[in-house]
């Protein structure tokens, strides 16, 4: 019986730690507008997600520094979700067909 109790207590502790870790992860929203990102700098932690929503007048592609990641073309009113890890580059750039490239950044605070 004591062994069964220990297993149950261990499983409960593991489940609570997983729930607590996922509860701390946050979604950060970044709007793509013509010629800029808003906000231009997002404060993130590993485990967070950055959701880019395209409010520009044309499709948009985003690329992480050093081509570490890239989105497909994000259509107008479409979105792209980036999962943040400790290795995610802190700068990214993107452009539409009509605009020159512009940059945004994340900061691990």
mmCIF file of N, CA and C in Angstrom:
data_model
loop_
_atom_site.group_PDB
_atom_site.id
_atom_site.type_symbol
_atom_site.label_atom_id
_atom_site.label_comp_id
_atom_site.label_asym_id
_atom_site.label_seq_id
_atom_site.Cartn_x
_atom_site.Cartn_y
_atom_site.Cartn_z
ATOM 1 N N UNK A 1 0.824 -1.192 0.000
ATOM 2 C CA UNK A 1 0.000 0.000 0.000
ATOM 3 C C UNK A 1 0.863 1.250 0.000
ATOM 4 N N UNK A 2 1.930 1.275 0.800
ATOM 5 C CA UNK A 2 2.820 2.430 0.857
ATOM 6 C C UNK A 2 3.472 2.672 -0.491
ATOM 7 N N UNK A 3 3.839 1.609 -1.197
ATOM 8 C CA UNK A 3 4.435 1.737 -2.523
ATOM 9 C C UNK A 3 3.447 2.367 -3.498
ATOM 10 N N UNK A 4 2.193 1.955 -3.433
ATOM 11 C CA UNK A 4 1.150 2.523 -4.288
ATOM 12 C C UNK A 4 0.963 4.008 -3.985
ATOM 13 N N UNK A 5 0.986 4.368 -2.715
ATOM 14 C CA UNK A 5 0.846 5.770 -2.309
ATOM 15 C C UNK A 5 2.001 6.599 -2.862
ATOM 16 N N UNK A 6 3.210 6.090 -2.769
ATOM 17 C CA UNK A 6 4.385 6.809 -3.269
ATOM 18 C C UNK A 6 4.285 7.037 -4.773
ATOM 19 N N UNK A 7 3.855 6.010 -5.506
ATOM 20 C CA UNK A 7 3.700 6.146 -6.949
ATOM 21 C C UNK A 7 2.649 7.199 -7.278
ATOM 22 N N UNK A 8 1.528 7.183 -6.561
ATOM 23 C CA UNK A 8 0.468 8.171 -6.799
ATOM 24 C C UNK A 8 0.946 9.573 -6.474
ATOM 25 N N UNK A 9 1.671 9.727 -5.364
ATOM 26 C CA UNK A 9 2.181 11.038 -4.969
ATOM 27 C C UNK A 9 3.198 11.540 -5.994
ATOM 28 N N UNK A 10 4.034 10.654 -6.498
ATOM 29 C CA UNK A 10 5.013 11.034 -7.515
ATOM 30 C C UNK A 10 4.348 11.451 -8.810
ATOM 31 N N UNK A 11 3.329 10.702 -9.215
ATOM 32 C CA UNK A 11 2.601 11.047 -10.445
ATOM 33 C C UNK A 11 1.899 12.386 -10.294
ATOM 34 N N UNK A 12 1.314 12.643 -9.124
ATOM 35 C CA UNK A 12 0.643 13.916 -8.871
ATOM 36 C C UNK A 12 1.647 15.067 -8.909
ATOM 37 N N UNK A 13 2.804 14.898 -8.298
ATOM 38 C CA UNK A 13 3.831 15.945 -8.310
ATOM 39 C C UNK A 13 4.294 16.235 -9.726
ATOM 40 N N UNK A 14 4.479 15.209 -10.530
ATOM 41 C CA UNK A 14 4.889 15.400 -11.917
ATOM 42 C C UNK A 14 3.810 16.138 -12.697
ATOM 43 N N UNK A 15 2.562 15.740 -12.529
ATOM 44 C CA UNK A 15 1.458 16.394 -13.238
ATOM 45 C C UNK A 15 1.356 17.861 -12.837
ATOM 46 N N UNK A 16 1.510 18.165 -11.568
ATOM 47 C CA UNK A 16 1.436 19.557 -11.118
ATOM 48 C C UNK A 16 2.580 20.390 -11.668
ATOM 49 N N UNK A 17 3.774 19.828 -11.750
ATOM 50 C CA UNK A 17 4.903 20.592 -12.282
ATOM 51 C C UNK A 17 4.736 20.849 -13.769
ATOM 52 N N UNK A 18 4.190 19.895 -14.523
ATOM 53 C CA UNK A 18 3.933 20.092 -15.954
ATOM 54 C C UNK A 18 2.870 21.168 -16.143
ATOM 55 N N UNK A 19 1.810 21.123 -15.348
ATOM 56 C CA UNK A 19 0.753 22.142 -15.446
ATOM 57 C C UNK A 19 1.291 23.516 -15.092
ATOM 58 N N UNK A 20 2.113 23.603 -14.068
ATOM 59 C CA UNK A 20 2.664 24.900 -13.664
ATOM 60 C C UNK A 20 3.570 25.461 -14.747
ATOM 61 N N UNK A 21 4.372 24.610 -15.370
ATOM 62 C CA UNK A 21 5.272 25.082 -16.425
ATOM 63 C C UNK A 21 4.485 25.567 -17.626
ATOM 64 N N UNK A 22 3.450 24.837 -18.019
ATOM 65 C CA UNK A 22 2.676 25.270 -19.175
ATOM 66 C C UNK A 22 1.840 26.495 -18.859
ATOM 67 N N UNK A 23 1.451 26.677 -17.604
ATOM 68 C CA UNK A 23 0.668 27.850 -17.231
ATOM 69 C C UNK A 23 1.527 29.108 -17.288
ATOM 70 N N UNK A 24 2.838 28.966 -17.141
ATOM 71 C CA UNK A 24 3.711 30.131 -17.153
ATOM 72 C C UNK A 24 4.046 30.568 -18.577
ATOM 73 N N UNK A 25 3.930 29.692 -19.546
ATOM 74 C CA UNK A 25 4.196 30.057 -20.938
ATOM 75 C C UNK A 25 3.115 31.029 -21.403
ATOM 76 N N UNK A 26 3.519 32.000 -22.205
ATOM 77 C CA UNK A 26 2.578 33.013 -22.656
ATOM 78 C C UNK A 26 2.645 33.173 -24.170
ATOM 79 N N UNK A 27 1.537 33.638 -24.729
ATOM 80 C CA UNK A 27 1.511 34.042 -26.126
ATOM 81 C C UNK A 27 1.795 35.532 -26.193
ATOM 82 N N UNK A 28 2.701 35.899 -27.060
ATOM 83 C CA UNK A 28 3.012 37.305 -27.313
ATOM 84 C C UNK A 28 2.521 37.621 -28.711
ATOM 85 N N UNK A 29 1.756 38.668 -28.860
ATOM 86 C CA UNK A 29 1.194 39.038 -30.153
ATOM 87 C C UNK A 29 2.000 40.150 -30.790
ATOM 88 N N UNK A 30 2.324 39.980 -32.052
ATOM 89 C CA UNK A 30 3.035 40.993 -32.827
ATOM 90 C C UNK A 30 2.228 41.244 -34.097
ATOM 91 N N UNK A 31 1.876 42.492 -34.322
ATOM 92 C CA UNK A 31 1.170 42.860 -35.546
ATOM 93 C C UNK A 31 2.174 43.222 -36.623
ATOM 94 N N UNK A 32 1.933 42.740 -37.812
ATOM 95 C CA UNK A 32 2.711 43.143 -38.980
ATOM 96 C C UNK A 32 1.897 44.240 -39.645
ATOM 97 N N UNK A 33 2.474 45.424 -39.707
ATOM 98 C CA UNK A 33 1.829 46.544 -40.386
ATOM 99 C C UNK A 33 2.745 46.961 -41.522
ATOM 100 N N UNK A 34 2.274 47.801 -42.410
ATOM 101 C CA UNK A 34 3.109 48.211 -43.536
ATOM 102 C C UNK A 34 4.379 48.882 -43.029
ATOM 103 N N UNK A 35 5.516 48.237 -43.250
ATOM 104 C CA UNK A 35 6.815 48.799 -42.921
ATOM 105 C C UNK A 35 7.283 48.619 -41.496
ATOM 106 N N UNK A 36 6.569 47.854 -40.642
ATOM 107 C CA UNK A 36 7.008 47.721 -39.253
ATOM 108 C C UNK A 36 6.320 46.549 -38.560
ATOM 109 N N UNK A 37 6.879 46.201 -37.391
ATOM 110 C CA UNK A 37 6.250 45.257 -36.478
ATOM 111 C C UNK A 37 5.790 46.052 -35.260
ATOM 112 N N UNK A 38 4.657 45.660 -34.681
ATOM 113 C CA UNK A 38 4.179 46.328 -33.470
ATOM 114 C C UNK A 38 3.779 45.274 -32.457
ATOM 115 N N UNK A 39 4.483 45.209 -31.327
ATOM 116 C CA UNK A 39 5.624 46.041 -30.969
ATOM 117 C C UNK A 39 6.879 45.594 -31.715
ATOM 118 N N UNK A 40 7.830 46.489 -31.816
ATOM 119 C CA UNK A 40 9.087 46.180 -32.494
ATOM 120 C C UNK A 40 9.964 45.267 -31.641
ATOM 121 N N UNK A 41 9.741 45.274 -30.317
ATOM 122 C CA UNK A 41 10.492 44.439 -29.384
ATOM 123 C C UNK A 41 9.500 43.725 -28.478
ATOM 124 N N UNK A 42 9.592 42.395 -28.424
ATOM 125 C CA UNK A 42 8.727 41.593 -27.553
ATOM 126 C C UNK A 42 9.583 40.924 -26.493
ATOM 127 N N UNK A 43 9.142 40.995 -25.248
ATOM 128 C CA UNK A 43 9.845 40.358 -24.135
ATOM 129 C C UNK A 43 9.279 38.952 -23.969
ATOM 130 N N UNK A 44 10.155 37.944 -24.036
ATOM 131 C CA UNK A 44 9.740 36.542 -24.046
ATOM 132 C C UNK A 44 10.588 35.715 -23.090
ATOM 133 N N UNK A 45 10.120 34.500 -22.871
ATOM 134 C CA UNK A 45 10.843 33.475 -22.136
ATOM 135 C C UNK A 45 10.766 32.188 -22.956
ATOM 136 N N UNK A 46 11.754 31.290 -22.834
ATOM 137 C CA UNK A 46 11.628 29.995 -23.504
ATOM 138 C C UNK A 46 10.314 29.332 -23.097
ATOM 139 N N UNK A 47 9.630 28.752 -24.065
ATOM 140 C CA UNK A 47 8.324 28.153 -23.832
ATOM 141 C C UNK A 47 7.184 29.042 -24.302
ATOM 142 N N UNK A 48 7.440 30.345 -24.418
ATOM 143 C CA UNK A 48 6.426 31.262 -24.936
ATOM 144 C C UNK A 48 6.244 31.035 -26.430
ATOM 145 N N UNK A 49 5.193 31.610 -26.971
ATOM 146 C CA UNK A 49 4.969 31.632 -28.405
ATOM 147 C C UNK A 49 4.759 33.074 -28.832
ATOM 148 N N UNK A 50 5.307 33.423 -29.983
ATOM 149 C CA UNK A 50 5.044 34.728 -30.585
ATOM 150 C C UNK A 50 4.115 34.481 -31.769
ATOM 151 N N UNK A 51 2.971 35.148 -31.752
ATOM 152 C CA UNK A 51 1.988 35.010 -32.823
ATOM 153 C C UNK A 51 2.045 36.276 -33.666
ATOM 154 N N UNK A 52 2.525 36.139 -34.891
ATOM 155 C CA UNK A 52 2.596 37.246 -35.831
ATOM 156 C C UNK A 52 1.294 37.280 -36.627
ATOM 157 N N UNK A 53 0.596 38.413 -36.621
ATOM 158 C CA UNK A 53 -0.636 38.569 -37.383
ATOM 159 C C UNK A 53 -0.421 39.642 -38.431
ATOM 160 N N UNK A 54 -0.708 39.313 -39.682
ATOM 161 C CA UNK A 54 -0.434 40.217 -40.791
ATOM 162 C C UNK A 54 -1.595 41.190 -41.007
ATOM 163 N N UNK A 55 -1.373 42.441 -40.591
ATOM 164 C CA UNK A 55 -2.332 43.527 -40.840
ATOM 165 C C UNK A 55 -1.832 44.451 -41.936
ATOM 166 N N UNK A 56 -0.824 44.023 -42.687
ATOM 167 C CA UNK A 56 -0.287 44.822 -43.789
ATOM 168 C C UNK A 56 -1.191 44.662 -45.014
ATOM 169 N N UNK A 57 -0.879 45.406 -46.045
ATOM 170 C CA UNK A 57 -1.716 45.367 -47.254
ATOM 171 C C UNK A 57 -1.339 44.247 -48.219
ATOM 172 N N UNK A 58 -0.265 43.512 -47.926
ATOM 173 C CA UNK A 58 0.147 42.405 -48.786
ATOM 174 C C UNK A 58 0.669 41.254 -47.961
ATOM 175 N N UNK A 59 0.943 40.124 -48.621
ATOM 176 C CA UNK A 59 1.492 38.972 -47.901
ATOM 177 C C UNK A 59 2.879 39.316 -47.370
ATOM 178 N N UNK A 60 3.321 38.572 -46.367
ATOM 179 C CA UNK A 60 4.545 38.919 -45.648
ATOM 180 C C UNK A 60 5.277 37.638 -45.265
ATOM 181 N N UNK A 61 6.606 37.659 -45.342
ATOM 182 C CA UNK A 61 7.442 36.542 -44.916
ATOM 183 C C UNK A 61 8.407 37.047 -43.847
ATOM 184 N N UNK A 62 8.621 36.231 -42.806
ATOM 185 C CA UNK A 62 9.521 36.599 -41.708
ATOM 186 C C UNK A 62 10.633 35.567 -41.642
ATOM 187 N N UNK A 63 11.860 36.037 -41.395
ATOM 188 C CA UNK A 63 13.017 35.156 -41.297
ATOM 189 C C UNK A 63 13.833 35.517 -40.064
ATOM 190 N N UNK A 64 14.197 34.502 -39.271
ATOM 191 C CA UNK A 64 15.052 34.703 -38.114
ATOM 192 C C UNK A 64 16.485 34.956 -38.531
ATOM 193 N N UNK A 65 17.210 35.650 -37.683
ATOM 194 C CA UNK A 65 18.614 35.965 -37.939
ATOM 195 C C UNK A 65 19.376 34.714 -38.360
ATOM 196 N N UNK A 66 20.195 34.847 -39.393
ATOM 197 C CA UNK A 66 20.992 33.733 -39.897
ATOM 198 C C UNK A 66 20.150 32.643 -40.540
ATOM 199 N N UNK A 67 18.953 32.993 -40.965
ATOM 200 C CA UNK A 67 18.026 32.026 -41.563
ATOM 201 C C UNK A 67 17.726 30.853 -40.631
ATOM 202 N N UNK A 68 17.722 31.126 -39.309
ATOM 203 C CA UNK A 68 17.460 30.077 -38.321
ATOM 204 C C UNK A 68 16.046 29.530 -38.433
ATOM 205 N N UNK A 69 15.122 30.349 -38.869
ATOM 206 C CA UNK A 69 13.736 29.929 -39.108
ATOM 207 C C UNK A 69 13.128 30.877 -40.123
ATOM 208 N N UNK A 70 12.090 30.431 -40.775
ATOM 209 C CA UNK A 70 11.374 31.291 -41.714
ATOM 210 C C UNK A 70 9.917 30.870 -41.766
ATOM 211 N N UNK A 71 9.076 31.858 -41.941
ATOM 212 C CA UNK A 71 7.653 31.561 -42.120
ATOM 213 C C UNK A 71 7.394 31.358 -43.602
ATOM 214 N N UNK A 72 6.310 30.709 -43.922
ATOM 215 C CA UNK A 72 5.825 30.742 -45.295
ATOM 216 C C UNK A 72 5.241 32.143 -45.491
ATOM 217 N N UNK A 73 4.780 32.438 -46.669
ATOM 218 C CA UNK A 73 4.110 33.723 -46.895
ATOM 219 C C UNK A 73 2.867 33.774 -46.008
ATOM 220 N N UNK A 74 2.756 34.830 -45.227
ATOM 221 C CA UNK A 74 1.605 35.031 -44.341
ATOM 222 C C UNK A 74 0.640 35.945 -45.075
ATOM 223 N N UNK A 75 -0.516 35.444 -45.390
ATOM 224 C CA UNK A 75 -1.485 36.247 -46.143
ATOM 225 C C UNK A 75 -2.050 37.362 -45.265
ATOM 226 N N UNK A 76 -2.680 38.345 -45.900
ATOM 227 C CA UNK A 76 -3.329 39.430 -45.166
ATOM 228 C C UNK A 76 -4.348 38.809 -44.209
ATOM 229 N N UNK A 77 -4.311 39.249 -42.959
ATOM 230 C CA UNK A 77 -5.136 38.746 -41.859
ATOM 231 C C UNK A 77 -4.760 37.336 -41.417
ATOM 232 N N UNK A 78 -3.720 36.757 -41.999
ATOM 233 C CA UNK A 78 -3.235 35.452 -41.581
ATOM 234 C C UNK A 78 -2.260 35.598 -40.427
ATOM 235 N N UNK A 79 -1.831 34.461 -39.886
ATOM 236 C CA UNK A 79 -0.892 34.509 -38.770
ATOM 237 C C UNK A 79 0.133 33.390 -38.869
ATOM 238 N N UNK A 80 1.206 33.567 -38.122
ATOM 239 C CA UNK A 80 2.282 32.585 -38.023
ATOM 240 C C UNK A 80 2.686 32.525 -36.558
ATOM 241 N N UNK A 81 2.836 31.318 -36.011
ATOM 242 C CA UNK A 81 3.212 31.152 -34.608
ATOM 243 C C UNK A 81 4.632 30.611 -34.516
ATOM 244 N N UNK A 82 5.461 31.302 -33.729
ATOM 245 C CA UNK A 82 6.846 30.917 -33.508
ATOM 246 C C UNK A 82 6.989 30.437 -32.073
ATOM 247 N N UNK A 83 7.448 29.203 -31.890
ATOM 248 C CA UNK A 83 7.725 28.667 -30.560
ATOM 249 C C UNK A 83 9.107 29.153 -30.120
ATOM 250 N N UNK A 84 9.170 29.769 -28.956
ATOM 251 C CA UNK A 84 10.422 30.335 -28.457
ATOM 252 C C UNK A 84 11.190 29.296 -27.644
ATOM 253 N N UNK A 85 12.471 29.131 -27.991
ATOM 254 C CA UNK A 85 13.396 28.307 -27.215
ATOM 255 C C UNK A 85 14.556 29.197 -26.799
ATOM 256 N N UNK A 86 15.420 28.682 -25.965
ATOM 257 C CA UNK A 86 16.595 29.448 -25.545
ATOM 258 C C UNK A 86 17.521 29.754 -26.719
ATOM 259 N N UNK A 87 17.403 28.980 -27.809
ATOM 260 C CA UNK A 87 18.263 29.167 -28.972
ATOM 261 C C UNK A 87 17.633 30.057 -30.049
ATOM 262 N N UNK A 88 16.419 30.524 -29.853
ATOM 263 C CA UNK A 88 15.761 31.360 -30.857
ATOM 264 C C UNK A 88 16.552 32.654 -31.041
ATOM 265 N N UNK A 89 16.923 33.009 -32.271
ATOM 266 C CA UNK A 89 17.646 34.260 -32.501
ATOM 267 C C UNK A 89 16.822 35.455 -32.008
ATOM 268 N N UNK A 90 17.503 36.498 -31.575
ATOM 269 C CA UNK A 90 16.798 37.636 -30.984
ATOM 270 C C UNK A 90 16.365 38.679 -32.002
ATOM 271 N N UNK A 91 16.759 38.537 -33.256
ATOM 272 C CA UNK A 91 16.276 39.467 -34.276
ATOM 273 C C UNK A 91 15.666 38.694 -35.433
ATOM 274 N N UNK A 92 14.755 39.355 -36.109
ATOM 275 C CA UNK A 92 14.114 38.782 -37.288
ATOM 276 C C UNK A 92 13.825 39.905 -38.260
ATOM 277 N N UNK A 93 13.675 39.556 -39.506
ATOM 278 C CA UNK A 93 13.346 40.561 -40.517
ATOM 279 C C UNK A 93 12.278 39.986 -41.431
ATOM 280 N N UNK A 94 11.635 40.886 -42.124
ATOM 281 C CA UNK A 94 10.597 40.436 -43.034
ATOM 282 C C UNK A 94 10.283 41.510 -44.045
ATOM 283 N N UNK A 95 9.497 41.119 -45.018
ATOM 284 C CA UNK A 95 9.117 42.085 -46.025
ATOM 285 C C UNK A 95 7.913 41.598 -46.809
ATOM 286 N N UNK A 96 7.261 42.561 -47.404
ATOM 287 C CA UNK A 96 6.191 42.275 -48.354
ATOM 288 C C UNK A 96 6.764 42.545 -49.735
ATOM 289 N N UNK A 97 6.003 42.252 -50.742
ATOM 290 C CA UNK A 97 6.466 42.549 -52.099
ATOM 291 C C UNK A 97 6.594 44.047 -52.328
ATOM 292 N N UNK A 98 5.778 44.847 -51.628
ATOM 293 C CA UNK A 98 5.741 46.293 -51.853
ATOM 294 C C UNK A 98 6.704 47.078 -50.962
ATOM 295 N N UNK A 99 7.181 46.484 -49.864
ATOM 296 C CA UNK A 99 7.982 47.197 -48.868
ATOM 297 C C UNK A 99 9.419 46.671 -48.840
ATOM 298 N N UNK A 100 10.385 47.529 -48.515
ATOM 299 C CA UNK A 100 11.732 47.025 -48.260
ATOM 300 C C UNK A 100 11.742 46.245 -46.943
ATOM 301 N N UNK A 101 12.777 45.463 -46.723
ATOM 302 C CA UNK A 101 12.879 44.658 -45.500
ATOM 303 C C UNK A 101 12.918 45.555 -44.271
ATOM 304 N N UNK A 102 12.320 45.075 -43.190
ATOM 305 C CA UNK A 102 12.374 45.775 -41.913
ATOM 306 C C UNK A 102 12.545 44.750 -40.810
ATOM 307 N N UNK A 103 12.985 45.203 -39.610
ATOM 308 C CA UNK A 103 13.364 44.285 -38.539
ATOM 309 C C UNK A 103 12.517 44.438 -37.304
ATOM 310 N N UNK A 104 12.518 43.351 -36.518
ATOM 311 C CA UNK A 104 11.927 43.318 -35.192
ATOM 312 C C UNK A 104 12.826 42.494 -34.303
ATOM 313 N N UNK A 105 12.504 42.421 -33.010
ATOM 314 C CA UNK A 105 13.377 41.704 -32.098
ATOM 315 C C UNK A 105 12.593 41.120 -30.930
ATOM 316 N N UNK A 106 13.213 40.111 -30.296
ATOM 317 C CA UNK A 106 12.720 39.588 -29.036
ATOM 318 C C UNK A 106 13.811 39.772 -28.002
ATOM 319 N N UNK A 107 13.417 39.842 -26.754
ATOM 320 C CA UNK A 107 14.375 40.002 -25.667
ATOM 321 C C UNK A 107 14.041 38.986 -24.585
ATOM 322 N N UNK A 108 15.034 38.233 -24.140
ATOM 323 C CA UNK A 108 14.850 37.284 -23.053
ATOM 324 C C UNK A 108 15.049 38.030 -21.747
ATOM 325 N N UNK A 109 13.945 38.337 -21.078
ATOM 326 C CA UNK A 109 14.010 39.066 -19.800
ATOM 327 C C UNK A 109 13.657 38.170 -18.653
#
